[in-house]
Amino acid sequence: MKIDPGNAASQSPTRPHPGKTRARLRGKVSFALAVIFLATALGAAVLTAQGNEAASGAGTQEAEAVTGPLNFDRAVRLAIRKSPYFTKSSLEIEVKRLDEKDSKYEFIPPVTFRTQYYVNQPRDISSKAYSLNFVSSNYNPIESYFSLQARKIITQIAILAHMQVISEGIRKLAKMYLEMEALQKAAARQDDLIDLNRQNLVFLQKRMQLGTVTSLELKVAEQELAGAQAEKEHIAYSQKRLRDNLQAFIGMKPGQSLEVDCKDAKRQVTGAFDPAAASLDQAKNHSYELKIGALKQELQRYNILLAKAKLLPSFFMGAQTPDPLSSSSRGLFVSMGLEVPVWDGFKRLRNVSRQKTIMREFEAETKEKGLLLTDQWQEAQENVRSADASRKSAQAQEELARLKERQADIRYHSGGEPLAVYLDGRKGLMESQKNAFLKDLDYNLAVIRLRQLSGDLDASYVDANSWQQ
């Protein structure tokens, strides 16, 4: 039967006055809006506090001034703390640790609270005009345990990846210091060479006045001097570029002053490392790639177990009060249950096979990395031997040029040879000296690469166990 609202109002003396009902509704709506406003204000305050904290944290990352000479050891330790090139991999560790904490709390299933309030209340209800409902998400304790173990392994992989980035960064710093020392030596030799070319030009200009040399010989001498000066400018530019790269790498601003101590850079970067004593077994035991490959296999074993755990039923539980529209009495009712997927197209079974196949891929990848490391080690050893042979040959050429220069000096001062012969001897010695320390640079770079592969380079500065805390 359809009831006319107007008649119902006139026939029901106990129904509240419409004005009072609207007032009550306005009060309830105002209360709800006040709650929403307070929640929004609280959230805004939290976000503002977090923003201020982030801003203050960013302020602490400003580049710090470096006082005194910066040798290789100080540069490495400063870069590990401040270098922007290490920031990304370091933050990745923090992200993985947060994921690990999430997995720990998954042992307690998430619980959702839901309440429902009836603004337009039925007149004949026997219970309160609201309902409360607590319900948990589906819970599989075996899956939670395997997920936590997998997250721990992922954190270890992130740590090893960070160590690998640091290892490459230390080798890059070592290369910078070796190149800066070589450029300093080259700049000193270039100044001497410019002085000799200038003396030769002055000598030829005097002979030009006497008519004993041609204008072509004079132009050749002028061009040699111009070429030597251009080479000096190139060396100065290379020095500035290396210094700027070093400042950026260790986290300094371009305008900050920096005094680099690259004297005896070979001793600073190689230390007591003996290339002949290094072995392939050391490289394999240290290799971050092989360690990461082993951890990936262990992680995949947990992925297989996780895929199998998804075949098991999941639990859920809840507690709720009766719905006000139902005829149930008041109270709080607790429930528990199981959830078992009946049909999923055999996706879970295929996922088990898929994870086993991925496991075989990781095994093949680890073997491939082992073979690649062996090739890299043999190549590094061959580079050391080849660079050592070239270095010894350059040293022999330098010694020969020194003897010739001494011979020309004796003949010139005894009056047997003109000044041009003496100057040519000096030029030859300087060119051979430049070639000698360039070959020595190639040898030191090859030794550094071998030292890095053996694990002796970064082991002096970082310890992976310190990141486990």
PDB file of N, CA, C and O in Angstrom, residues 321-362:
ATOM      1  N   THR A 321      28.973  -5.560  14.187  1.00  0.00           N
ATOM      2  CA  THR A 321      27.691  -5.437  14.886  1.00  0.00           C
ATOM      3  C   THR A 321      26.568  -5.660  13.875  1.00  0.00           C
ATOM      4  O   THR A 321      26.787  -5.525  12.667  1.00  0.00           O
ATOM      5  N   PRO A 322      25.380  -5.974  14.344  1.00  0.00           N
ATOM      6  CA  PRO A 322      24.276  -6.209  13.408  1.00  0.00           C
ATOM      7  C   PRO A 322      23.930  -4.950  12.637  1.00  0.00           C
ATOM      8  O   PRO A 322      24.100  -3.819  13.114  1.00  0.00           O
ATOM      9  N   ASP A 323      23.458  -5.144  11.431  1.00  0.00           N
ATOM     10  CA  ASP A 323      22.962  -4.033  10.632  1.00  0.00           C
ATOM     11  C   ASP A 323      21.688  -3.488  11.271  1.00  0.00           C
ATOM     12  O   ASP A 323      20.800  -4.259  11.640  1.00  0.00           O
ATOM     13  N   PRO A 324      21.559  -2.176  11.410  1.00  0.00           N
ATOM     14  CA  PRO A 324      20.345  -1.619  12.039  1.00  0.00           C
ATOM     15  C   PRO A 324      19.062  -1.985  11.305  1.00  0.00           C
ATOM     16  O   PRO A 324      17.991  -2.011  11.905  1.00  0.00           O
ATOM     17  N   LEU A 325      19.153  -2.279  10.034  1.00  0.00           N
ATOM     18  CA  LEU A 325      17.950  -2.623   9.272  1.00  0.00           C
ATOM     19  C   LEU A 325      17.557  -4.082   9.419  1.00  0.00           C
ATOM     20  O   LEU A 325      16.494  -4.497   8.944  1.00  0.00           O
ATOM     21  N   SER A 326      18.467  -4.886  10.034  1.00  0.00           N
ATOM     22  CA  SER A 326      18.148  -6.292  10.221  1.00  0.00           C
ATOM     23  C   SER A 326      17.381  -6.475  11.535  1.00  0.00           C
ATOM     24  O   SER A 326      17.289  -5.563  12.367  1.00  0.00           O
ATOM     25  N   SER A 327      16.888  -7.677  11.735  1.00  0.00           N
ATOM     26  CA  SER A 327      16.116  -7.980  12.951  1.00  0.00           C
ATOM     27  C   SER A 327      16.973  -8.579  14.043  1.00  0.00           C
ATOM     28  O   SER A 327      16.449  -9.044  15.056  1.00  0.00           O
ATOM     29  N   SER A 328      18.316  -8.578  13.837  1.00  0.00           N
ATOM     30  CA  SER A 328      19.187  -9.177  14.844  1.00  0.00           C
ATOM     31  C   SER A 328      19.275  -8.281  16.065  1.00  0.00           C
ATOM     32  O   SER A 328      19.074  -7.064  15.996  1.00  0.00           O
ATOM     33  N   SER A 329      19.600  -8.914  17.179  1.00  0.00           N
ATOM     34  CA  SER A 329      19.747  -8.159  18.415  1.00  0.00           C
ATOM     35  C   SER A 329      21.111  -7.493  18.467  1.00  0.00           C
ATOM     36  O   SER A 329      21.956  -7.699  17.612  1.00  0.00           O
ATOM     37  N   ARG A 330      21.310  -6.689  19.508  1.00  0.00           N
ATOM     38  CA  ARG A 330      22.586  -6.012  19.658  1.00  0.00           C
ATOM     39  C   ARG A 330      23.676  -7.004  20.045  1.00  0.00           C
ATOM     40  O   ARG A 330      23.405  -8.041  20.628  1.00  0.00           O
ATOM     41  N   GLY A 331      24.937  -6.599  19.753  1.00  0.00           N
ATOM     42  CA  GLY A 331      26.069  -7.443  20.109  1.00  0.00           C
ATOM     43  C   GLY A 331      27.185  -7.296  19.088  1.00  0.00           C
ATOM     44  O   GLY A 331      27.067  -6.580  18.091  1.00  0.00           O
ATOM     45  N   LEU A 332      28.298  -7.970  19.340  1.00  0.00           N
ATOM     46  CA  LEU A 332      29.459  -7.970  18.448  1.00  0.00           C
ATOM     47  C   LEU A 332      29.741  -9.416  18.065  1.00  0.00           C
ATOM     48  O   LEU A 332      29.972 -10.266  18.930  1.00  0.00           O
ATOM     49  N   PHE A 333      29.758  -9.707  16.778  1.00  0.00           N
ATOM     50  CA  PHE A 333      29.880 -11.066  16.288  1.00  0.00           C
ATOM     51  C   PHE A 333      31.227 -11.230  15.589  1.00  0.00           C
ATOM     52  O   PHE A 333      31.591 -10.446  14.705  1.00  0.00           O
ATOM     53  N   VAL A 334      31.989 -12.236  16.001  1.00  0.00           N
ATOM     54  CA  VAL A 334      33.314 -12.532  15.444  1.00  0.00           C
ATOM     55  C   VAL A 334      33.173 -13.673  14.447  1.00  0.00           C
ATOM     56  O   VAL A 334      32.461 -14.647  14.694  1.00  0.00           O
ATOM     57  N   SER A 335      33.905 -13.544  13.318  1.00  0.00           N
ATOM     58  CA  SER A 335      33.830 -14.573  12.279  1.00  0.00           C
ATOM     59  C   SER A 335      35.229 -14.882  11.763  1.00  0.00           C
ATOM     60  O   SER A 335      36.133 -14.041  11.823  1.00  0.00           O
ATOM     61  N   MET A 336      35.408 -16.085  11.277  1.00  0.00           N
ATOM     62  CA  MET A 336      36.650 -16.538  10.657  1.00  0.00           C
ATOM     63  C   MET A 336      36.295 -17.363   9.434  1.00  0.00           C
ATOM     64  O   MET A 336      35.211 -17.956   9.370  1.00  0.00           O
ATOM     65  N   GLY A 337      37.219 -17.381   8.459  1.00  0.00           N
ATOM     66  CA  GLY A 337      36.911 -18.138   7.261  1.00  0.00           C
ATOM     67  C   GLY A 337      38.138 -18.411   6.415  1.00  0.00           C
ATOM     68  O   GLY A 337      39.242 -17.941   6.696  1.00  0.00           O
ATOM     69  N   LEU A 338      37.949 -19.197   5.395  1.00  0.00           N
ATOM     70  CA  LEU A 338      38.981 -19.543   4.424  1.00  0.00           C
ATOM     71  C   LEU A 338      38.543 -19.071   3.048  1.00  0.00           C
ATOM     72  O   LEU A 338      37.351 -19.057   2.728  1.00  0.00           O
ATOM     73  N   GLU A 339      39.532 -18.709   2.234  1.00  0.00           N
ATOM     74  CA  GLU A 339      39.260 -18.342   0.854  1.00  0.00           C
ATOM     75  C   GLU A 339      40.120 -19.211  -0.047  1.00  0.00           C
ATOM     76  O   GLU A 339      41.345 -19.208   0.059  1.00  0.00           O
ATOM     77  N   VAL A 340      39.474 -19.948  -0.936  1.00  0.00           N
ATOM     78  CA  VAL A 340      40.169 -20.859  -1.844  1.00  0.00           C
ATOM     79  C   VAL A 340      39.709 -20.534  -3.262  1.00  0.00           C
ATOM     80  O   VAL A 340      38.522 -20.700  -3.574  1.00  0.00           O
ATOM     81  N   PRO A 341      40.606 -20.046  -4.121  1.00  0.00           N
ATOM     82  CA  PRO A 341      40.212 -19.808  -5.511  1.00  0.00           C
ATOM     83  C   PRO A 341      39.817 -21.131  -6.173  1.00  0.00           C
ATOM     84  O   PRO A 341      40.547 -22.128  -6.126  1.00  0.00           O
ATOM     85  N   VAL A 342      38.664 -21.141  -6.784  1.00  0.00           N
ATOM     86  CA  VAL A 342      38.169 -22.371  -7.401  1.00  0.00           C
ATOM     87  C   VAL A 342      38.688 -22.518  -8.822  1.00  0.00           C
ATOM     88  O   VAL A 342      39.109 -23.602  -9.235  1.00  0.00           O
ATOM     89  N   TRP A 343      38.715 -21.425  -9.554  1.00  0.00           N
ATOM     90  CA  TRP A 343      39.158 -21.513 -10.962  1.00  0.00           C
ATOM     91  C   TRP A 343      39.910 -20.228 -11.320  1.00  0.00           C
ATOM     92  O   TRP A 343      39.394 -19.130 -11.179  1.00  0.00           O
ATOM     93  N   ASP A 344      41.155 -20.402 -11.751  1.00  0.00           N
ATOM     94  CA  ASP A 344      41.954 -19.255 -12.187  1.00  0.00           C
ATOM     95  C   ASP A 344      42.661 -19.545 -13.499  1.00  0.00           C
ATOM     96  O   ASP A 344      43.640 -18.875 -13.847  1.00  0.00           O
ATOM     97  N   GLY A 345      42.173 -20.534 -14.238  1.00  0.00           N
ATOM     98  CA  GLY A 345      42.812 -20.856 -15.511  1.00  0.00           C
ATOM     99  C   GLY A 345      44.182 -21.477 -15.352  1.00  0.00           C
ATOM    100  O   GLY A 345      45.014 -21.365 -16.261  1.00  0.00           O
ATOM    101  N   PHE A 346      44.448 -22.119 -14.207  1.00  0.00           N
ATOM    102  CA  PHE A 346      45.739 -22.759 -13.911  1.00  0.00           C
ATOM    103  C   PHE A 346      46.903 -21.759 -13.928  1.00  0.00           C
ATOM    104  O   PHE A 346      48.047 -22.121 -14.194  1.00  0.00           O
ATOM    105  N   LYS A 347      46.598 -20.484 -13.635  1.00  0.00           N
ATOM    106  CA  LYS A 347      47.661 -19.474 -13.626  1.00  0.00           C
ATOM    107  C   LYS A 347      48.663 -19.730 -12.520  1.00  0.00           C
ATOM    108  O   LYS A 347      49.874 -19.554 -12.713  1.00  0.00           O
ATOM    109  N   ARG A 348      48.195 -20.133 -11.363  1.00  0.00           N
ATOM    110  CA  ARG A 348      49.128 -20.365 -10.250  1.00  0.00           C
ATOM    111  C   ARG A 348      50.044 -21.544 -10.521  1.00  0.00           C
ATOM    112  O   ARG A 348      51.233 -21.516 -10.181  1.00  0.00           O
ATOM    113  N   LEU A 349      49.523 -22.591 -11.144  1.00  0.00           N
ATOM    114  CA  LEU A 349      50.379 -23.731 -11.489  1.00  0.00           C
ATOM    115  C   LEU A 349      51.403 -23.342 -12.548  1.00  0.00           C
ATOM    116  O   LEU A 349      52.575 -23.736 -12.473  1.00  0.00           O
ATOM    117  N   ARG A 350      50.973 -22.571 -13.536  1.00  0.00           N
ATOM    118  CA  ARG A 350      51.925 -22.133 -14.559  1.00  0.00           C
ATOM    119  C   ARG A 350      52.969 -21.185 -13.976  1.00  0.00           C
ATOM    120  O   ARG A 350      54.104 -21.147 -14.447  1.00  0.00           O
ATOM    121  N   ASN A 351      52.586 -20.422 -12.947  1.00  0.00           N
ATOM    122  CA  ASN A 351      53.547 -19.519 -12.324  1.00  0.00           C
ATOM    123  C   ASN A 351      54.670 -20.283 -11.645  1.00  0.00           C
ATOM    124  O   ASN A 351      55.820 -19.826 -11.626  1.00  0.00           O
ATOM    125  N   VAL A 352      54.355 -21.450 -11.090  1.00  0.00           N
ATOM    126  CA  VAL A 352      55.416 -22.278 -10.495  1.00  0.00           C
ATOM    127  C   VAL A 352      56.416 -22.694 -11.560  1.00  0.00           C
ATOM    128  O   VAL A 352      57.639 -22.605 -11.383  1.00  0.00           O
ATOM    129  N   SER A 353      55.910 -23.148 -12.712  1.00  0.00           N
ATOM    130  CA  SER A 353      56.802 -23.530 -13.817  1.00  0.00           C
ATOM    131  C   SER A 353      57.579 -22.319 -14.333  1.00  0.00           C
ATOM    132  O   SER A 353      58.767 -22.426 -14.688  1.00  0.00           O
ATOM    133  N   ARG A 354      56.926 -21.163 -14.352  1.00  0.00           N
ATOM    134  CA  ARG A 354      57.595 -19.960 -14.826  1.00  0.00           C
ATOM    135  C   ARG A 354      58.769 -19.587 -13.912  1.00  0.00           C
ATOM    136  O   ARG A 354      59.858 -19.254 -14.391  1.00  0.00           O
ATOM    137  N   GLN A 355      58.567 -19.646 -12.608  1.00  0.00           N
ATOM    138  CA  GLN A 355      59.627 -19.295 -11.668  1.00  0.00           C
ATOM    139  C   GLN A 355      60.795 -20.285 -11.742  1.00  0.00           C
ATOM    140  O   GLN A 355      61.952 -19.894 -11.592  1.00  0.00           O
ATOM    141  N   LYS A 356      60.507 -21.536 -12.000  1.00  0.00           N
ATOM    142  CA  LYS A 356      61.587 -22.523 -12.166  1.00  0.00           C
ATOM    143  C   LYS A 356      62.391 -22.232 -13.430  1.00  0.00           C
ATOM    144  O   LYS A 356      63.623 -22.404 -13.444  1.00  0.00           O
ATOM    145  N   THR A 357      61.715 -21.805 -14.477  1.00  0.00           N
ATOM    146  CA  THR A 357      62.428 -21.452 -15.707  1.00  0.00           C
ATOM    147  C   THR A 357      63.312 -20.231 -15.494  1.00  0.00           C
ATOM    148  O   THR A 357      64.454 -20.164 -15.976  1.00  0.00           O
ATOM    149  N   ILE A 358      62.797 -19.237 -14.758  1.00  0.00           N
ATOM    150  CA  ILE A 358      63.597 -18.048 -14.447  1.00  0.00           C
ATOM    151  C   ILE A 358      64.819 -18.435 -13.624  1.00  0.00           C
ATOM    152  O   ILE A 358      65.903 -17.852 -13.783  1.00  0.00           O
ATOM    153  N   MET A 359      64.674 -19.436 -12.759  1.00  0.00           N
ATOM    154  CA  MET A 359      65.803 -19.922 -11.968  1.00  0.00           C
ATOM    155  C   MET A 359      66.915 -20.447 -12.873  1.00  0.00           C
ATOM    156  O   MET A 359      68.098 -20.157 -12.659  1.00  0.00           O
ATOM    157  N   ARG A 360      66.543 -21.176 -13.897  1.00  0.00           N
ATOM    158  CA  ARG A 360      67.554 -21.683 -14.829  1.00  0.00           C
ATOM    159  C   ARG A 360      68.207 -20.535 -15.605  1.00  0.00           C
ATOM    160  O   ARG A 360      69.400 -20.597 -15.926  1.00  0.00           O
ATOM    161  N   GLU A 361      67.442 -19.486 -15.887  1.00  0.00           N
ATOM    162  CA  GLU A 361      68.023 -18.316 -16.545  1.00  0.00           C
ATOM    163  C   GLU A 361      69.078 -17.653 -15.659  1.00  0.00           C
ATOM    164  O   GLU A 361      70.151 -17.257 -16.145  1.00  0.00           O
ATOM    165  N   PHE A 362      68.783 -17.518 -14.377  1.00  0.00           N
ATOM    166  CA  PHE A 362      69.748 -16.916 -13.455  1.00  0.00           C
ATOM    167  C   PHE A 362      71.004 -17.771 -13.335  1.00  0.00           C
ATOM    168  O   PHE A 362      72.121 -17.241 -13.233  1.00  0.00           O
TER     169      PHE A 362
END
